[in-house]
Coordinates of C-alpha atoms and ligand atoms in Angstrom, one line a residue:
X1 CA 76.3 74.1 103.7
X2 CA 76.4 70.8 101.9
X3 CA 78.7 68.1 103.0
X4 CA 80.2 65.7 101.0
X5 CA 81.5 62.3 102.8
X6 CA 85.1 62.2 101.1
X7 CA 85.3 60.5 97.7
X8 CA 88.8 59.5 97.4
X9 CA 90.2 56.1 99.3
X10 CA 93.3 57.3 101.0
X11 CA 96.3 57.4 98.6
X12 CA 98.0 54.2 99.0
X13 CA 100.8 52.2 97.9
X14 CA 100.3 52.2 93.9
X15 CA 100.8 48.9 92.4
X16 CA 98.4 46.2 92.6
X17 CA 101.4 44.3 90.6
X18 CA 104.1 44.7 93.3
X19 CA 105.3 41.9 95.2
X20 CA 104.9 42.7 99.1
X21 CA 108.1 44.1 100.3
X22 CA 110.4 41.8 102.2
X23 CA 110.9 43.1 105.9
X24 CA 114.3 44.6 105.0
X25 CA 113.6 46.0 101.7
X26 CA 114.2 49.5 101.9
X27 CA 111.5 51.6 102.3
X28 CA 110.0 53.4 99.3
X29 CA 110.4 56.7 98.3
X30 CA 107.2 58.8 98.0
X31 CA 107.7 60.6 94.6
X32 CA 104.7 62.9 95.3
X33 CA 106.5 65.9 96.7
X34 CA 109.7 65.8 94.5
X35 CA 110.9 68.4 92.6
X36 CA 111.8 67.9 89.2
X37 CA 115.8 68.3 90.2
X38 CA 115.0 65.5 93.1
X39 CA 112.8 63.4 90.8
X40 CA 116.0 63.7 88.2
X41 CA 118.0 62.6 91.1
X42 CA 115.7 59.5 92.1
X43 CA 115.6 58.6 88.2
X44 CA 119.6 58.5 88.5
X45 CA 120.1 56.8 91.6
X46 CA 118.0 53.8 89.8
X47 CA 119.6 53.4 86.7
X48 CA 117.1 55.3 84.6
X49 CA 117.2 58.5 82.3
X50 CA 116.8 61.8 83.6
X51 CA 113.7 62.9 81.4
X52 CA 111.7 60.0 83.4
X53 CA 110.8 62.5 85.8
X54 CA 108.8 64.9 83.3
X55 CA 106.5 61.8 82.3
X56 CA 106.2 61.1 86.2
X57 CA 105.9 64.4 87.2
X58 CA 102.8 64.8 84.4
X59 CA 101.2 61.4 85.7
X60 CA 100.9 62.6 89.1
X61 CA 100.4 66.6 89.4
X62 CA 98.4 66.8 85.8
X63 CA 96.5 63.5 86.1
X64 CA 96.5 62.9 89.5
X65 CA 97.4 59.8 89.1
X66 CA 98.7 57.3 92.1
X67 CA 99.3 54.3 90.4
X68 CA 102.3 53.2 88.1
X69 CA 100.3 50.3 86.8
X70 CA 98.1 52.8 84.9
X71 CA 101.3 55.0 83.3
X72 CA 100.8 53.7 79.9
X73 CA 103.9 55.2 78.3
X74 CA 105.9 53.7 80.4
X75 CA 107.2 50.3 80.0
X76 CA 105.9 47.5 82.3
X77 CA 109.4 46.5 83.5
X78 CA 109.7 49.4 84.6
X79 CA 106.4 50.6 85.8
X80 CA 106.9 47.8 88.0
X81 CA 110.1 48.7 89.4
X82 CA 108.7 51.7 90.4
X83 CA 106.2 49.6 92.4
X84 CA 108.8 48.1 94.1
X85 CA 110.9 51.4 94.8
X86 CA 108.4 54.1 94.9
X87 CA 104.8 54.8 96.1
X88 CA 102.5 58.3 95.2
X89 CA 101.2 58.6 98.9
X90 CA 98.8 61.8 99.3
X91 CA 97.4 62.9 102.5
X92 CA 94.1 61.1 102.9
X93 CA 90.9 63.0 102.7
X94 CA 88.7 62.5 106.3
X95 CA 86.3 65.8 105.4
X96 CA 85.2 67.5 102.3
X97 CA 82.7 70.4 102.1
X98 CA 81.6 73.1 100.1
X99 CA 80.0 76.7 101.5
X100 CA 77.1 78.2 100.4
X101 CA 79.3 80.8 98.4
X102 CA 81.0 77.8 96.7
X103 CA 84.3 78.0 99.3
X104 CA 85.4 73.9 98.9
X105 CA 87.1 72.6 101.9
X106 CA 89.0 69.3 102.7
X107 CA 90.5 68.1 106.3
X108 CA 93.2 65.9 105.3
X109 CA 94.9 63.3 107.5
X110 CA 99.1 63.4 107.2
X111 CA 101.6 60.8 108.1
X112 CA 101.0 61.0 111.6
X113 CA 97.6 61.4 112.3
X114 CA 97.7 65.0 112.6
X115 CA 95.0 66.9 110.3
X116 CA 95.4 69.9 108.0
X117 CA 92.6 71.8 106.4
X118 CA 92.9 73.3 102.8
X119 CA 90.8 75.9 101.3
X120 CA 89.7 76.5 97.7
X121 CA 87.8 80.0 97.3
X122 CA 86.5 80.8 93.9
X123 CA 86.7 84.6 92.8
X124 CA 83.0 85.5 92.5
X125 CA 83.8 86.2 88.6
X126 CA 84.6 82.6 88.3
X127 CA 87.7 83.1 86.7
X128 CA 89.9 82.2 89.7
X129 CA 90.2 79.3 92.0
X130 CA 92.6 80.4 95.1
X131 CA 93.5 76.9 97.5
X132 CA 94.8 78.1 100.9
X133 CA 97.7 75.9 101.7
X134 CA 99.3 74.8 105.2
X135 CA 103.1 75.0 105.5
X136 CA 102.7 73.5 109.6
X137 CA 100.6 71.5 111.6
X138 CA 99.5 74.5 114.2
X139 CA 102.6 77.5 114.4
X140 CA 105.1 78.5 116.7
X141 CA 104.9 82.1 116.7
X142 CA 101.9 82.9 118.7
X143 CA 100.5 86.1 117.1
X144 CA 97.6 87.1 119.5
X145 CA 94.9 87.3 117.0
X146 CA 95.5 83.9 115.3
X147 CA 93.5 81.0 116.7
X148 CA 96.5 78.6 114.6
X149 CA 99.2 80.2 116.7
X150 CA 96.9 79.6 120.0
X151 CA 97.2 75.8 119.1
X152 CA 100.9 75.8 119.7
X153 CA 103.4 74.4 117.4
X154 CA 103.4 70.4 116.2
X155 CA 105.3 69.9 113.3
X156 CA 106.6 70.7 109.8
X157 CA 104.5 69.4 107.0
X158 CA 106.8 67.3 104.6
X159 CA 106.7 68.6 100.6
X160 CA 104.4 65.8 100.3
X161 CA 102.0 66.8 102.6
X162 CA 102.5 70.3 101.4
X163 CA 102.0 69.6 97.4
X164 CA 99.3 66.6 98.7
X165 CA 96.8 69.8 99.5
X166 CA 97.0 71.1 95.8
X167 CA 96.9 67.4 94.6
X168 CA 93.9 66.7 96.6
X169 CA 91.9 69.7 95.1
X170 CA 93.2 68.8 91.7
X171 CA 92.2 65.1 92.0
X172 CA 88.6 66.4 93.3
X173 CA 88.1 68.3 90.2
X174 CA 89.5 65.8 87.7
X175 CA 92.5 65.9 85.7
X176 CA 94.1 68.7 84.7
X177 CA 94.1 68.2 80.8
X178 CA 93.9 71.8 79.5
X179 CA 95.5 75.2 81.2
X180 CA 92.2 77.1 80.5
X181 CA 90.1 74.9 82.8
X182 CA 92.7 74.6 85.9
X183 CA 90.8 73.5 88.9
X184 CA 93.4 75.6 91.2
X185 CA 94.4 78.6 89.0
X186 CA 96.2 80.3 92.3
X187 CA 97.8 78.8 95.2
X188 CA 98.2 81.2 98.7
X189 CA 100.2 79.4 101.3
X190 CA 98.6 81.2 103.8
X191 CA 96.9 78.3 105.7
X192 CA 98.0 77.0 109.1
X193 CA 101.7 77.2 110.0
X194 CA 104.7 79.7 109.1
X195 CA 105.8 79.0 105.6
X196 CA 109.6 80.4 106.0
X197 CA 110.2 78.5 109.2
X198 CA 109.7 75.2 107.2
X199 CA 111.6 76.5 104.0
X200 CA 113.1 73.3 103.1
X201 CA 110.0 71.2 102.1
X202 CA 107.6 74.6 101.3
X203 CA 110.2 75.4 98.2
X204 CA 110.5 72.4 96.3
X205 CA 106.6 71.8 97.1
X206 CA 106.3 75.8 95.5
X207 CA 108.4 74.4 92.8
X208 CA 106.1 71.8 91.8
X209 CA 103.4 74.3 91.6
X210 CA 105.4 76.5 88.7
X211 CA 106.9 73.9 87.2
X212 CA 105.4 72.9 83.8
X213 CA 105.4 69.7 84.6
X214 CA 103.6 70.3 87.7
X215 CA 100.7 72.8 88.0
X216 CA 102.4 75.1 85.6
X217 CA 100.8 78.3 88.1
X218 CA 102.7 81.6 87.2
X219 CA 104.9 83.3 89.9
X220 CA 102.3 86.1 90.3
X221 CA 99.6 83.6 91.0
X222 CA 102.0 81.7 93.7
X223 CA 101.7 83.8 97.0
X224 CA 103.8 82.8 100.4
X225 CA 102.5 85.0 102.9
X226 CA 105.1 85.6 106.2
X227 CA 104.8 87.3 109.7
X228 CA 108.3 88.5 108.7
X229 CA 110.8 86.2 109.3
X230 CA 113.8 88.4 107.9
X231 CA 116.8 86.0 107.1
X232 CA 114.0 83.6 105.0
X233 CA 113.0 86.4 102.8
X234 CA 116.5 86.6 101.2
X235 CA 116.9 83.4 101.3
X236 CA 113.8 82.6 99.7
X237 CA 114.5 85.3 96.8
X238 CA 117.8 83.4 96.8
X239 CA 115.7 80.1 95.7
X240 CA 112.9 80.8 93.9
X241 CA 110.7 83.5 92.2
X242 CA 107.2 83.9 93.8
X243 CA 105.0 86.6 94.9
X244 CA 105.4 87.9 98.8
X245 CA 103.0 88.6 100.9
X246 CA 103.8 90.3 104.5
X247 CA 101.6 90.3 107.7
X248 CA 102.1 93.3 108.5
X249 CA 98.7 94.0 111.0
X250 CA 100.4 97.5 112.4
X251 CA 102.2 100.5 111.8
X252 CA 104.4 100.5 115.0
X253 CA 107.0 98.6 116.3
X254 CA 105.0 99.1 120.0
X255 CA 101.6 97.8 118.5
X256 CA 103.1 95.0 116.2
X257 CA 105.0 93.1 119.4
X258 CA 102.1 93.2 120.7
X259 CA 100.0 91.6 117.7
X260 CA 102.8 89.4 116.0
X261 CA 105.6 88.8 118.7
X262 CA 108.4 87.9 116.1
X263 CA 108.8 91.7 115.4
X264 CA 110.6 91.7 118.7
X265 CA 113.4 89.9 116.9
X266 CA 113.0 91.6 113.5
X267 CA 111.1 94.9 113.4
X268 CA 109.2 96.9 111.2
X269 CA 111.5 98.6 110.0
X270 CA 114.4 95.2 109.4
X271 CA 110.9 93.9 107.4
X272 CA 110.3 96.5 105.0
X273 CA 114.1 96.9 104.5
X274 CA 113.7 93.0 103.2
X275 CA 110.9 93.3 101.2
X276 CA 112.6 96.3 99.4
X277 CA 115.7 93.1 98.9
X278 CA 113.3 90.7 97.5
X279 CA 111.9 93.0 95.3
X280 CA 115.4 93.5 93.8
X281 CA 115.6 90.2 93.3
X282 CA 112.1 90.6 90.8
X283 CA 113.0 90.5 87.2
X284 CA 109.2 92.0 86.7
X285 CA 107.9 95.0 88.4
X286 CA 106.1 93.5 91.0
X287 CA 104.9 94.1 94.2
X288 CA 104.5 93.2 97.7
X289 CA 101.6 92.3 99.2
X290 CA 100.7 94.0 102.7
X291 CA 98.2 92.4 104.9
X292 CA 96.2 94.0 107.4
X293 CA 94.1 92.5 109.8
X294 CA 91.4 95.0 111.1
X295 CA 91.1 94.6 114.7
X296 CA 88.6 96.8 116.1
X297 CA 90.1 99.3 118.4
X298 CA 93.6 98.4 118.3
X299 CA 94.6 99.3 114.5
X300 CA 91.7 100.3 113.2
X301 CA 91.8 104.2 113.9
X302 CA 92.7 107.0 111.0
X303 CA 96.1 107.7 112.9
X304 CA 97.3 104.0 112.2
X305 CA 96.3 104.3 108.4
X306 CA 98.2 107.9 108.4
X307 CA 101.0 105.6 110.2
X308 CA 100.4 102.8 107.5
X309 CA 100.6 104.7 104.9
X310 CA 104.2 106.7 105.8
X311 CA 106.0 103.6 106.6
X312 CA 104.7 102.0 103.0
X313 CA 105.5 105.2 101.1
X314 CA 108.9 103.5 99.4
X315 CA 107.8 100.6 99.0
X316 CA 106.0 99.0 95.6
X317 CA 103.1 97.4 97.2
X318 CA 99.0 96.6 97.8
X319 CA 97.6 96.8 100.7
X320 CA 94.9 93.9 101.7
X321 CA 92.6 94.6 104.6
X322 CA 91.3 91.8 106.6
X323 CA 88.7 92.2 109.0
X324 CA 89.4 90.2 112.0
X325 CA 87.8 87.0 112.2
X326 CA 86.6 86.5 115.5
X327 CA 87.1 82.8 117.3
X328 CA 86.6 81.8 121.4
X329 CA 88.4 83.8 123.7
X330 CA 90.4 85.8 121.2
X331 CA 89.9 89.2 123.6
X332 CA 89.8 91.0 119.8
X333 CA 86.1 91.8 118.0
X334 CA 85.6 92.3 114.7
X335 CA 85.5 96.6 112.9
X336 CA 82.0 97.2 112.1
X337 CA 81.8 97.4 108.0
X338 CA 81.7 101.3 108.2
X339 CA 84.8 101.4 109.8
X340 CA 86.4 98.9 107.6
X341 CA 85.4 101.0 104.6
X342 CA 86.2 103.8 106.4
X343 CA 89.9 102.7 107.1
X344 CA 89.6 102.0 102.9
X345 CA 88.6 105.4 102.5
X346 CA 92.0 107.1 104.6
X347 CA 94.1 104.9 102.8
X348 CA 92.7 106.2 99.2
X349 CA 93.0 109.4 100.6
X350 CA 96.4 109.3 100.9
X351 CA 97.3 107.3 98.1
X352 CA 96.3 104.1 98.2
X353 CA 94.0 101.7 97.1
X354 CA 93.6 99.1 99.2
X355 CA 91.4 96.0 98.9
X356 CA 89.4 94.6 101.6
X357 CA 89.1 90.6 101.6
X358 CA 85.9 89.3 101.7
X359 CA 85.3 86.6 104.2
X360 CA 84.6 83.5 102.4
X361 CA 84.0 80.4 103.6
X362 CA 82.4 81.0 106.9
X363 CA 80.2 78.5 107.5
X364 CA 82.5 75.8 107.1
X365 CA 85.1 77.5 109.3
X366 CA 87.4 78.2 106.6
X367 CA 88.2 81.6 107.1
X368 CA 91.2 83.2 107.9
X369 CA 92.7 82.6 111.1
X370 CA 90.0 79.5 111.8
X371 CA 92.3 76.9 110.3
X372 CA 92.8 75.0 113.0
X373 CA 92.7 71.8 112.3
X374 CA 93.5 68.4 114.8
X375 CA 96.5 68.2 116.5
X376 CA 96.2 64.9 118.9
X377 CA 93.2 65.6 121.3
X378 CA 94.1 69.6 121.7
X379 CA 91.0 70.5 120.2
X380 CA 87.6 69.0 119.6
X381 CA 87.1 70.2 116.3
X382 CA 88.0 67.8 114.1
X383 CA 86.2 65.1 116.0
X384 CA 83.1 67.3 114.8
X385 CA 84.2 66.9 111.3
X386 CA 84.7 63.4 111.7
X387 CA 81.1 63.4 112.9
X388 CA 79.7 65.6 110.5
X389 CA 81.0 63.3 107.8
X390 CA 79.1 59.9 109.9
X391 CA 75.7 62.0 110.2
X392 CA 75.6 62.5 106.0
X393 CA 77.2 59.4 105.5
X394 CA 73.9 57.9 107.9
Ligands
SAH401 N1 101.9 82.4 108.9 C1 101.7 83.1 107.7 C2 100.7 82.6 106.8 C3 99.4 82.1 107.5 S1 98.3 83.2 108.2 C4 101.4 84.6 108.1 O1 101.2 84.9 109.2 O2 101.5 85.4 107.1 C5 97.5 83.9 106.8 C6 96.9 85.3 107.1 O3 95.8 85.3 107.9 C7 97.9 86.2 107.8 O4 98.0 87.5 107.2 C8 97.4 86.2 109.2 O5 97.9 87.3 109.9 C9 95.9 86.3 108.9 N2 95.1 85.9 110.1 C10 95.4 85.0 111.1 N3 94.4 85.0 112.0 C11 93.5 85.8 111.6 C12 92.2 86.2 112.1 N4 91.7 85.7 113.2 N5 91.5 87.1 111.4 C13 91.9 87.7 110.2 N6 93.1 87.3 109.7 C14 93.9 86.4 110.4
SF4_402 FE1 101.5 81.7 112.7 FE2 100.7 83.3 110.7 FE3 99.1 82.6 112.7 FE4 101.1 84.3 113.2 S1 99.4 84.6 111.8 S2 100.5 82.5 114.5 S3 102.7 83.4 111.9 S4 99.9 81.2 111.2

């Protein structure tokens, strides 16, 4: 693995230009994680046209720009207003690294000290660039084979924080200056945390990521994976039109309490029924996306892919296998490879074609289920980091 010592200076207030703020000035607004209808707002609420929030919008998602002084089609009055009422504040980078098989990394440090980690994981074709995003700092619900939901639960991330992650691998990359040469071409928010439980700042941050103005990303190649929390799925195909991906892991209702506890309050069954809602919502064809974590011995057997495979026979999906990443005192192992391609094998048997994800990353812990990131002094790992970056930096 090589390590990089981080290149970027933490985000910070943008305007050289600005006079410091008097103690009572108001605070500034971070524009970095508005939507374009919130950025419309801001524009508004200062006295300035509506289609200001486009040019801004470009600036910082397409250039990755964090400083109004340098937003040459915009005039310097106002340029430095937006000094004095607004900042482009991104989550600082404390860790950057890339894997042997090209899986990029960054632990980035948010508002309050807490660390998230964010995962860019090119397709071995080269053609696509998948970043893992965080929706949480750690997660409340506690499945058993997750080493985030062992952490516990600390906070929400803010849009900010949540957009910051894409920004961050952007910015790393360079600018984004022509759609054929994206430096994140997919976005999964399947890092730490329970996207649906912090709906309010994951949508507009997944609005910035389709907007044209923002990332431009198709809704096919913006993926919010959930453990199933029910009433969020309709709301979120109330909101917004992105792919869905479900954690399912088993093929009962006795198995799945076990694995991922929120099925005691919505089961298999209430989840599927959803899916088959949002799907309706779909103006394409799509589909779902089923996960699967292999866990060897538990759901791993032919009778749970025969199970698997009755409860998805309705329902216009792919099914992506995951074999279990292992991590301290889990209590679960890993399926050998034969029985991982075996399980493959039932499935296509009876119908289905499923897709086995490759674990990428692993040497920089960035593999599924090892985002674990800081939270206060509950784990040592990102001290580690932190002194992985002083040894290279020595
Ligand atoms: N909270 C959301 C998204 C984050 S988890 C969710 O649960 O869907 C992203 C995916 O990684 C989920 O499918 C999750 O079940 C899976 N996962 C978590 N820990 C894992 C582990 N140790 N090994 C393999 N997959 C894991
Ligand atoms: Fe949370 Fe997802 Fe981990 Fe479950 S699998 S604890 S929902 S992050």
């Amino acid at each position: 693995m090589t390590t990089t010592v981080a290149q970027h200076t933490p985000a910070s207030f943008s305007s050289t230009e600005s006079e410091p703020a008097a103690t009572n000035a108001p605070e500034r607004q971070n524009l970095l994680g508005m939507s374009r209808e919130q950025m419309e707002d801001f524009f508004l609420s200062i006295g300035e046209k509506k289609f200001r929030a486009a040019q801004l919008m470009k600036w910082i998602h397409q250039e990755g720009s964090d400083d109004f002084a340098a937003m040459t089609n915009l005039s310097k009055p106002l340029r430095e207003k937006l000094a004095r009422l607004a900042e482009i504040r991104g989550p600082s980078v404390v860790y950057e690294g890339t894997s042997n098989d090209g899986t990029r990394k960054w632990v980035l440090e948010v508002e309050d000290g807490s660390y998230v980690e964010t995962v860019l994981i090119p397709a071995e074709n080269g053609k696509r660039r998948t970043l893992c995003v965080s929706s949480q700092v750690g997660c409340s619900l506690d499945c058993s084979f997750c080493s985030t939901g062992k952490q516990g639960f600390q906070r929400n991330l803010t849009a900010a924080e949540i957009i910051g992650q894409v920004w961050v691998a952007q910015r790393s990359v360079g600018p984004r200056r022509d759609t054929a040469n994206r430096p994140v071409t997919n976005v999964v928010m399947m890092g730490m945390g329970e996207p649906l439980l912090n709906f309010d700042n994951v949508v507009p941050a997944m609005k910035l990521m389709l907007d044209d103005n923002g990332y431009g990303l198709s809704k096919r190649r913006v993926t919010l994976s959930t453990s199933g929390v029910v009433p969020m799925i309709d709301k979120l195909g109330d909101e917004i039109d992105v792919s869905l991906a479900i954690s399912l892991h088993a093929s009962t209702d006795e198995l799945r309490n076990e694995l991922v506890p929120i099925n005691r309050k919505y089961n298999i069954r209430a989840l599927l029924d959803a899916c088959h809602r949002y799907l309706s919502k779909c103006p394409d064809n799509r589909q779902v996306t089923i996960e699967y974590t292999l866990i060897r011995d538990v759901n791993d057997q032919q009778e749970h892919a025969e199970q698997l495979a009755a409860l998805l026979k309705e329902l216009p999906c792919k099914i992506n296998l995951i074999p279990f990443n292992p991590f301290p005192n889990s209590g679960y192992e890993k399926p050998s490879r034969n029985q991982v391609m075996r399980f493959q094998q039932w499935l296509y048997d009876l119908g289905y074609n499923a897709t086995v994800r490759i674990t990428r990353g692993d040497d920089i812990d960035a593999a599924c289920g090892q985002l674990v990131g800081k939270v206060k002094d509950r784990t040592k790992r990102s001290a580690r980091y932190i002194q992985s970056v002083q040894l290279d930096a020595d």
